[in-house]
XYZ file of C-alpha atoms in Angstrom:
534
model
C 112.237 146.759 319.868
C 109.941 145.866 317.212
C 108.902 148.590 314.381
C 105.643 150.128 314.389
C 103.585 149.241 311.540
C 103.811 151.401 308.325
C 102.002 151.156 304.682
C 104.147 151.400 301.661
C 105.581 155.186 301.621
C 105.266 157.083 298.515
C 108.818 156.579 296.660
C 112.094 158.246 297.114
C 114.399 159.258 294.680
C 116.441 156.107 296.044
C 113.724 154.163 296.123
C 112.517 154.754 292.217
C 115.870 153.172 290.793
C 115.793 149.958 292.379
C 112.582 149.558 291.692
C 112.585 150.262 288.278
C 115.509 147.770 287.712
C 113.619 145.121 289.537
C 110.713 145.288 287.079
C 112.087 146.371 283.236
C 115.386 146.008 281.266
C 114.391 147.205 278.031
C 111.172 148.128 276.160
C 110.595 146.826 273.062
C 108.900 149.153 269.864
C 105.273 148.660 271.541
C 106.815 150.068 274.577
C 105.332 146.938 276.825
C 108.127 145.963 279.664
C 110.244 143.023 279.404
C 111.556 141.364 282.762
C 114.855 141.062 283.452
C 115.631 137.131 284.476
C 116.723 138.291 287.854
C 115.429 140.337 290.894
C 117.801 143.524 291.011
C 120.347 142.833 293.691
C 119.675 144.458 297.261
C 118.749 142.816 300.797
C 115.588 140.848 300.615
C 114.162 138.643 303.385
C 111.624 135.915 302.764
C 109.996 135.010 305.862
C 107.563 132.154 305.566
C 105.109 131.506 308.693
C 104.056 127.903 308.600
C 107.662 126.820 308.039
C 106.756 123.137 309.590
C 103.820 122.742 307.079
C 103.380 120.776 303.932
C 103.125 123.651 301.936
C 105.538 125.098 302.876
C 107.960 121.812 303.050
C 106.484 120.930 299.224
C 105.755 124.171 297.742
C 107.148 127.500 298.803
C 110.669 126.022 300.018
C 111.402 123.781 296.657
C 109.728 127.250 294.443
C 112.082 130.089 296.242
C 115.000 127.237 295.772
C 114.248 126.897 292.093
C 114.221 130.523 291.393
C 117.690 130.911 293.746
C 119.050 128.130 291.528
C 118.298 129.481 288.598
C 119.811 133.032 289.074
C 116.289 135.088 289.700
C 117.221 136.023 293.514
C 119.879 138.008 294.640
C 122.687 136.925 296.914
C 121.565 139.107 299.642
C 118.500 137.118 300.218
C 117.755 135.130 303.368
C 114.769 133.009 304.552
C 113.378 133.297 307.985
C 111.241 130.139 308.599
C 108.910 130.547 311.490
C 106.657 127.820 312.981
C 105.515 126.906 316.522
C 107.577 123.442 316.202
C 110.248 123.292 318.532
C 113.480 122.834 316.020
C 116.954 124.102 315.199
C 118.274 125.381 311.830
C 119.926 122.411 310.845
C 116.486 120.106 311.776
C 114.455 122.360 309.248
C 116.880 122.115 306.921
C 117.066 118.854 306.540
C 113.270 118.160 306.693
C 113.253 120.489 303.699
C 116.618 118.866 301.595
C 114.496 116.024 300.652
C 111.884 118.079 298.495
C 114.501 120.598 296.655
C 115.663 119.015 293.205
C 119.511 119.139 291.813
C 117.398 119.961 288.329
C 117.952 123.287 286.419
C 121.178 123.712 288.102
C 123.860 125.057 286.085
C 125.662 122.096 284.714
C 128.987 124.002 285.751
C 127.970 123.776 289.528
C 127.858 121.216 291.990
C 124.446 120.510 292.342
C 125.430 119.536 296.179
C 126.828 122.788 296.822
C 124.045 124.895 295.050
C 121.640 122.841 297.561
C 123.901 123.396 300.755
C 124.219 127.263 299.994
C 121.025 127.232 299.780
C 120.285 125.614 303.220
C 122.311 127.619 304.372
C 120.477 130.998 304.208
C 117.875 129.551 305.901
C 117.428 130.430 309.971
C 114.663 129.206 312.098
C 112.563 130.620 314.481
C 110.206 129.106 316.483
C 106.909 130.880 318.217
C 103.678 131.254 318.869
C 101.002 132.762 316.341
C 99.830 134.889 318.820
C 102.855 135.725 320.749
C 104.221 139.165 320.370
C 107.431 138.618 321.930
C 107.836 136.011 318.843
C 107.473 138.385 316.604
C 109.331 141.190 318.179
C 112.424 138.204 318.193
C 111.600 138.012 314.367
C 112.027 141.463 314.050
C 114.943 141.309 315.286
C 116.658 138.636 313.609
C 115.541 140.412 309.953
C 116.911 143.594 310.994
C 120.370 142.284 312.179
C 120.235 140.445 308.424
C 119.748 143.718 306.849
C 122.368 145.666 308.653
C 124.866 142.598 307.960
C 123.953 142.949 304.343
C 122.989 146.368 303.186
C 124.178 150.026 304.363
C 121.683 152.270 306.332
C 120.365 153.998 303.482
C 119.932 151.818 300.682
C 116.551 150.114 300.454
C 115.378 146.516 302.026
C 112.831 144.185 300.850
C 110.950 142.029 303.000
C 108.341 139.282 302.422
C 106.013 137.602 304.091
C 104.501 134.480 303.230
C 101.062 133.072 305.132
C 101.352 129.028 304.486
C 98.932 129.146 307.358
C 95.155 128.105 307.495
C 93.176 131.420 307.315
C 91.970 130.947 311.040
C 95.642 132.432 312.270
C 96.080 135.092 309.439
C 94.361 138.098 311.263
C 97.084 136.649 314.596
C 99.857 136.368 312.446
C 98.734 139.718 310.252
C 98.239 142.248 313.339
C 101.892 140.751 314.788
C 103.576 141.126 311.585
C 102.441 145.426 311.173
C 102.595 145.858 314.802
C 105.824 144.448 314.928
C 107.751 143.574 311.470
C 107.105 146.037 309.140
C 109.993 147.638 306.575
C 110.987 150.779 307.759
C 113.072 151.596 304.517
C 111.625 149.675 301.794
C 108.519 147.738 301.098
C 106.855 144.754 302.751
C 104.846 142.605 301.000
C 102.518 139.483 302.703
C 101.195 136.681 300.600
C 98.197 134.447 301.735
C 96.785 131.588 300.579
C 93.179 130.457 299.622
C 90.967 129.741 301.208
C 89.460 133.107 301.514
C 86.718 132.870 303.688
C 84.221 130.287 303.406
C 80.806 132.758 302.353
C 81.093 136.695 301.350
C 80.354 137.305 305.065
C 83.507 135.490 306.544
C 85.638 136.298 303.454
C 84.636 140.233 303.746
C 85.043 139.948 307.541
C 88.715 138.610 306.562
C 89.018 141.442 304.201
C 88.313 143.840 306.124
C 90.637 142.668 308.844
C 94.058 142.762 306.717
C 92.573 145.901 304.799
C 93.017 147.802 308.539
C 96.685 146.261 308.811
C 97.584 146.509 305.203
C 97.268 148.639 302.003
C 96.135 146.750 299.036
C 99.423 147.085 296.801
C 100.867 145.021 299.770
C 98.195 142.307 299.734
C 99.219 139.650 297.260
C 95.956 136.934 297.399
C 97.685 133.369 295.862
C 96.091 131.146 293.276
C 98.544 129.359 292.435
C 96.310 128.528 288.794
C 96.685 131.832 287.706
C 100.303 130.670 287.485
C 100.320 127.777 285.444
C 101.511 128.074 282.314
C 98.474 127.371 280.329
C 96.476 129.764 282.310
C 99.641 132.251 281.542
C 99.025 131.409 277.778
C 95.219 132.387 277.838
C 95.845 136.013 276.975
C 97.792 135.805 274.495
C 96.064 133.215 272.761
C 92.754 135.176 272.771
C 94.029 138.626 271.665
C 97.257 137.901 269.951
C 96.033 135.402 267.289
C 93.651 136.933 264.458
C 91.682 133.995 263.539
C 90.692 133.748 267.633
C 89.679 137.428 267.385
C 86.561 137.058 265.415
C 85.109 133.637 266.416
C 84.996 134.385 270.157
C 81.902 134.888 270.913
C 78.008 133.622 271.065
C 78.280 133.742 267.627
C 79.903 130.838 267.119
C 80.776 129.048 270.586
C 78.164 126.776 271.951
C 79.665 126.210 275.000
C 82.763 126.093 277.008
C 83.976 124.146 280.025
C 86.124 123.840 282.372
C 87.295 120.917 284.374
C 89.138 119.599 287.213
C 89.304 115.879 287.516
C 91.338 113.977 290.357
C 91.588 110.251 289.995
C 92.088 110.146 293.940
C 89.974 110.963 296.737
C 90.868 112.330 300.532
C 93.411 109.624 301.560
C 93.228 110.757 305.310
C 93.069 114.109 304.456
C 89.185 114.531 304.136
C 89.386 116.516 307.569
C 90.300 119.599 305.652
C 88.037 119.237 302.659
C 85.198 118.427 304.626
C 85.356 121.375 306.210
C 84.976 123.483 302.617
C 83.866 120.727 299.559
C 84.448 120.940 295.991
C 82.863 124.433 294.810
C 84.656 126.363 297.652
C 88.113 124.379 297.433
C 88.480 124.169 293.660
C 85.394 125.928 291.725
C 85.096 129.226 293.344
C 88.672 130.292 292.985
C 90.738 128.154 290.330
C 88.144 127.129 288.039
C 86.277 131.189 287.992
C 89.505 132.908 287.556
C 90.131 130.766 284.135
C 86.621 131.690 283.398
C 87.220 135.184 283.986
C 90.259 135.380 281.623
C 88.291 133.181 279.220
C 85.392 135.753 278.714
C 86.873 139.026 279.484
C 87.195 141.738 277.205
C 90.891 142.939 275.858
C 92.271 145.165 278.297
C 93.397 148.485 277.431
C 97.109 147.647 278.195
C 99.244 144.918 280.287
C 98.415 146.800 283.175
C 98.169 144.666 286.311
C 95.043 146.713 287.197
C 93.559 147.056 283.870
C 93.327 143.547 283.319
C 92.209 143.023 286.697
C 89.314 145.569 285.962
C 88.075 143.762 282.905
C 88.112 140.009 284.947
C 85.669 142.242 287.909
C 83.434 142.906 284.938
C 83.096 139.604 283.610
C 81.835 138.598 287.379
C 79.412 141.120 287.578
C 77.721 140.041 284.296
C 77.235 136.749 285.979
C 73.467 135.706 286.398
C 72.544 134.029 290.071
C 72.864 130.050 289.626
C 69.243 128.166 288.338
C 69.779 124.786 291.239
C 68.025 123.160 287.605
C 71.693 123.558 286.494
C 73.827 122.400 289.277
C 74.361 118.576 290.461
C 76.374 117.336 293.235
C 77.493 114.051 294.268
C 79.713 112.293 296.545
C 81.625 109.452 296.057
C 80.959 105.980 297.623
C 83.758 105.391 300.235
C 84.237 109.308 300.893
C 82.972 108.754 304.555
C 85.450 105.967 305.414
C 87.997 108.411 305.157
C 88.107 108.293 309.447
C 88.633 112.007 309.142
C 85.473 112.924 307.711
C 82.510 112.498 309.796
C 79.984 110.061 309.251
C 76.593 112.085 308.442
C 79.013 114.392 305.912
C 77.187 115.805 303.176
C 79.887 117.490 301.997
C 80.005 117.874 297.657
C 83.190 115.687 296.608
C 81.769 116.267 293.032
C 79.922 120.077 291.206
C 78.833 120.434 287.494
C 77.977 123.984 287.558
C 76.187 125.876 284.159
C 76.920 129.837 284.676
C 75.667 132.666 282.622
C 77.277 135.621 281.528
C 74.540 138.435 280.668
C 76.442 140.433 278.069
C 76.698 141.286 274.140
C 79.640 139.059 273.646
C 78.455 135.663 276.036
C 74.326 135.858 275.913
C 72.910 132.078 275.813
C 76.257 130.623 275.818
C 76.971 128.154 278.943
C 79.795 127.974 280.984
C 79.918 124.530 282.282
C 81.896 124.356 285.504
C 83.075 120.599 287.028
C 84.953 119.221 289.484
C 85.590 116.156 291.325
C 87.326 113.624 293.416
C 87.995 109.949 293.006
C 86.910 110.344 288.911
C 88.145 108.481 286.084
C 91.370 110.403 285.052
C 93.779 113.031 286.258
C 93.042 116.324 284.013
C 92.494 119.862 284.280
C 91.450 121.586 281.155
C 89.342 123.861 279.233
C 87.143 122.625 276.744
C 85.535 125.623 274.173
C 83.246 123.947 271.513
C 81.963 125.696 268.541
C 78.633 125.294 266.878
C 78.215 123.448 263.481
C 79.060 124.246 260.279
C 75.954 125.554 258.555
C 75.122 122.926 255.285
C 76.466 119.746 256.879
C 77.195 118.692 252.536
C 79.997 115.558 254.144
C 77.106 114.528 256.770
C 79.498 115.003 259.242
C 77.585 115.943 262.500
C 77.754 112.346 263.941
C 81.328 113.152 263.994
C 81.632 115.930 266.611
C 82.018 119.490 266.556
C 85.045 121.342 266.203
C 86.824 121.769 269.837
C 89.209 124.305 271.119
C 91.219 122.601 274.137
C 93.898 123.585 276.068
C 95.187 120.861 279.030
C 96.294 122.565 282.180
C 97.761 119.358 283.381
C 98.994 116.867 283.311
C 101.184 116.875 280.047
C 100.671 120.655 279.243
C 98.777 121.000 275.354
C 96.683 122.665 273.092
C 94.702 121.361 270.478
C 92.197 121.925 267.872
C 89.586 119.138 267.359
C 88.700 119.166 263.664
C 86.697 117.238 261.277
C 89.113 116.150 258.230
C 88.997 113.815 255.659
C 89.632 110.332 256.114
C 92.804 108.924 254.433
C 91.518 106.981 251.752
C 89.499 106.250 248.008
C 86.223 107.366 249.976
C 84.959 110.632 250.951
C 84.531 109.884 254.383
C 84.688 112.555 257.438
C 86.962 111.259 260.755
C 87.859 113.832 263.489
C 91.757 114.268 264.203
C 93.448 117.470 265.783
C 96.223 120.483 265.086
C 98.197 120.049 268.279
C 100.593 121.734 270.195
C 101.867 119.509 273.136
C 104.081 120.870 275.412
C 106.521 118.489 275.997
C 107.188 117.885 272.304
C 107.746 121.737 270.923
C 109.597 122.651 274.058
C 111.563 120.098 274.748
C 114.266 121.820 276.040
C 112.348 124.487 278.780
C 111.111 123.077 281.824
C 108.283 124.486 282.573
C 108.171 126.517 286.104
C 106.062 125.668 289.018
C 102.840 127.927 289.490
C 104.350 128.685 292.709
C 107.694 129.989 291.269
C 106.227 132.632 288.900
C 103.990 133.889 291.531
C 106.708 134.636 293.912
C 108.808 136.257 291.729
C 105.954 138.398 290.647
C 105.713 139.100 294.594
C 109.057 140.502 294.764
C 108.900 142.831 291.466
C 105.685 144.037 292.534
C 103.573 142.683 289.573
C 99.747 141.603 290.963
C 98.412 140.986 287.901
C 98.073 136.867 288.437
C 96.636 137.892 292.248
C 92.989 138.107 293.499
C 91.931 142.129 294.281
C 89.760 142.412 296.842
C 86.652 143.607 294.873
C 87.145 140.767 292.624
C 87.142 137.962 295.706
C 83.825 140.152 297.047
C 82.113 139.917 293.574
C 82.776 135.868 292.850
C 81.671 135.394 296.936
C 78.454 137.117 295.993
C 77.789 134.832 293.112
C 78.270 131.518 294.641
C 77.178 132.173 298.527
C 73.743 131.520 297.857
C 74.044 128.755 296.436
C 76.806 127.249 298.981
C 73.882 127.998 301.403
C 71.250 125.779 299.829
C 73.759 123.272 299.661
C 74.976 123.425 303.151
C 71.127 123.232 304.648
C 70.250 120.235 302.577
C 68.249 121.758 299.519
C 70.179 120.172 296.471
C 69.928 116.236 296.199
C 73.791 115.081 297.203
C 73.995 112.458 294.285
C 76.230 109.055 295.063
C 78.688 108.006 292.688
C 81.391 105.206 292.437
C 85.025 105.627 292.821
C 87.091 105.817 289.097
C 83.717 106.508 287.580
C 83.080 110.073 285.361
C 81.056 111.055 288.052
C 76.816 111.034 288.714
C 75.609 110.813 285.249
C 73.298 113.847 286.039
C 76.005 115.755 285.233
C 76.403 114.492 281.607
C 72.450 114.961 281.291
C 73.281 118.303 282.836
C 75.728 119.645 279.501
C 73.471 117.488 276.902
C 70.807 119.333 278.370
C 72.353 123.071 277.905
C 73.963 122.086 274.738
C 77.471 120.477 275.218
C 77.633 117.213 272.896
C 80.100 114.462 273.667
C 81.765 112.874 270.974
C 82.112 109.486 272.011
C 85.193 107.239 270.675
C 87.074 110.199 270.153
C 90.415 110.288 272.326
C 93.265 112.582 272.607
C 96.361 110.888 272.550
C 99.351 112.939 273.126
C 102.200 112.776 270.704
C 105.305 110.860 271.882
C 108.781 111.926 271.395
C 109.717 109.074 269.851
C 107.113 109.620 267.038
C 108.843 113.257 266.521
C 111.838 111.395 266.506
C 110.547 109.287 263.559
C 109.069 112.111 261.775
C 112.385 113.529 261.436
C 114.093 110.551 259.809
């Protein structure tokens, strides 16, 4: 029968050790904890809900195989896919052997057989959402994996991932602590965004996995606090000296962040319609950048310290002025036969925030995304003011520009104002860069979705949404959603490949951004490393 639903107990003495394995090997002289590369060894079961999905086909299958190839999961693992399609093992394997890579494989290894071992711990189990004799089956078939692969005292992992839309996860969530919870070890659920749609439905959500689940066993997925740029912010602010004393009001005019996608709905404008641009992409990716962008340094690497100082950035965060918000929609977005055809839904946001504190007072943080734009880009874009005593009468030129690109072609770069080469004194605007794919040429760089998952297993939430920090961003941009789902901001048309409605560059002229026109990045090539080296 299936186990009655339990929160995390306090340790045991058998519980501490693996647990402290799992997350440190060795401490360095500053005491911080470094990671071992793999999960310590012991039964864990993955069980992903939504097996039959395209997330889960394209993200969380291929990430938990690329960590399993690489060494970072223990033998004893298994993965429990469970959807309401009517399949075998063998059909969801093979639906899935398409989307895992032979890459990062151990050259000494068949890349064949590292894929077919990995099939191979995979069972399927189909049933409804809503259906506890499904889950009380699932139960079932975890427990027989544990016996099989563990002895009755040592402890068991289990983890559950949600690649569900959020209308099942209270179904799914009551089912799995009702009927699935560890009874000698920890169980830990991932969902995904999106979180609710307003603060009411997202507290409403909150509240309804709070009464099935403690917080430590909550892990809230955004998959761009896993990117490695995003990684990289922290340490970049607090680890560098010359950042240290520059960032601030005192010398940044402005900073922005932006998403651009040089595609629009394709089909799948259903979905989006539903939600729009601030709540599928602004509210969640493009705030929690913000938040580790502005927040103060944290007293330690503590998950929850860090986590504390991100909640106070949000609560420094003035209401939105609708004089600094436009929204648009591009032309074409409503012969997407999914989408209705009165939608007003935003395809496009330029957002100006405000963070009322010492450090951030008058300095704007420009917010934009969009759909069917010019380019493919995420990045974040911090410009300082001028130089006092412009002597090379270099203004015309640009300011100086912090940037660091998210994607695609991971980079950062300082935009600086040098000297021409040349008999004459004249000012030009290069860059100090550091491009990804040219000093690392060796690492690949890990899916979002793989470091998140590992963190899931050893425990770590420090790149996952706490719940007070999902209330206090709801409460910033509800009102606003609510003017713009009533009618009350003009919905601004704009074409297909173009930068957007050109509101929005009046928007950051207005509030002090300045564009530096003819000025483009070009990342370096390898081949020009190559000739450098000659």
């Amino acid at each position: 029968m299936g186990a009655t639903a339990q929160k995390d107990a306090p340790p045991t003495v058998e519980a501490v050790a693996p647990a402290l394995s799992e997350d440190t090997s060795e401490r360095t002289n500053s005491d911080q904890p470094i990671k071992e590369k793999s999960v310590a060894g012991g039964c864990l079961s993955v069980v992903v809900l939504g097996a039959s999905g395209d997330l889960a086909k394209k993200k969380t299958f291929p990430a938990i195989f690329n960590l399993y190839k690489q060494g970072f999961l223990p033998d004893e693992m298994h993965i429990f896919g469970y959807a309401r399609s009517k399949m075998t093992d063998e059909e969801l394997r093979e639906k899935l052997r398409g989307y895992l890579k032979p890459d990062r494989i151990d050259p000494a290894k068949d890349p064949e057989d590292v894929i077919k071992q990995f099939l191979n711990k995979i069972t399927y189990i189909h049933g409804a959402y809503d259906a506890d004799e499904s889950f009380i089956q699932l139960n079932e078939e975890v427990s027989r994996h544990e016996q099989k692969r563990s002895d009755d005292v040592s402890p068991t992992r289990r983890l559950f991932y949600l690649a569900l839309p959020p209308s099942v996860y209270p179904l799914v969530s009551k089912r799995i602590s009702k009927h699935c919870m560890n009874q000698r070890g920890w169980t830990r659920v991932i969902v995904e965004k999106p979180f609710g749609k307003d603060l009411e439905s997202s507290e409403a959500l909150s509240s309804e996995l709070g009464a099935l689940f403690s917080e430590d066993q909550l892990y809230r997925i955004d998959h761009y606090l896993g990117k490695e740029l995003v990684q990289n912010l922290l340490v970049m602010r607090f680890a560098n000296r010359f950042f240290v004393p520059i960032w601030n009001r005192d010398n940044i005019a402005s900073v922005q962040i932006v998403f651009k996608e040089d595609f629009g709905t394709q089909g799948r404008g259903g979905y989006f319609d539903e939600y729009g641009i601030i709540r599928d992409i602004i509210q969640n990716h493009l705030i929690q950048i913000l938040c580790l962008l502005a927040m103060e340094k944290p007293i330690s690497l503590s998950p929850e310290h860090i986590r504390d100082e991100k909640v106070k950035v949000l609560e420094c965060i003035k209401p939105f002025n609708d004089k600094e918000v436009v929204i648009g929609q591009y032309e074409g977005y409503k012969d997407d036969q999914t989408v209705p055809n009165d939608s007003s839904t935003p395809t496009f946001a330029s957002l100006v925030l405000h963070i009322n504190n010492e450090r951030w007072d008058g300095v704007p943080f420009i917010l934009k995304a969009g759909k069917a734009l010019d380019s493919r880009k995420a990045e974040i874009r911090v410009q300082f003011k001028d130089a006092p005593g412009d002597i090379f009468k270099c203004k015309k030129q640009g300011r100086n520009e912090f940037v660091m690109r998210l994607q695609p072609k991971e980079a950062m770069y300082m935009k600086l104002t040098v000297k021409e080469p040349g008999l004459d004194m004249r000012a030009t605007q290069s860059e100090l860069d550091m491009s990804y794919h040219q000093r690392y040429q060796d690492i690949v760089i890990p899916e979002a979705y793989e470091r998140l998952i590992l963190d899931t297993i050893r425990g770590d939430q420090q790149h996952f949404v706490r719940r007070d920090e999902l209330r206090v961003a709801w409460e910033i941009f509800t009102p606003l959603l609510h003017r713009i789902d009533v009618g009350k901001l003009e919905l601004i048309p704009y074409k297909e490949g173009s930068r957007g409605p050109a509101e929005a560059d009046e928007l950051n002229a207005r509030v002090g951004y300045r564009r530096t026109e003819g000025y483009c990045w070009k990342p370096p090539t390898l081949q020009a490393v190559g000739n450098s080296r000659m």
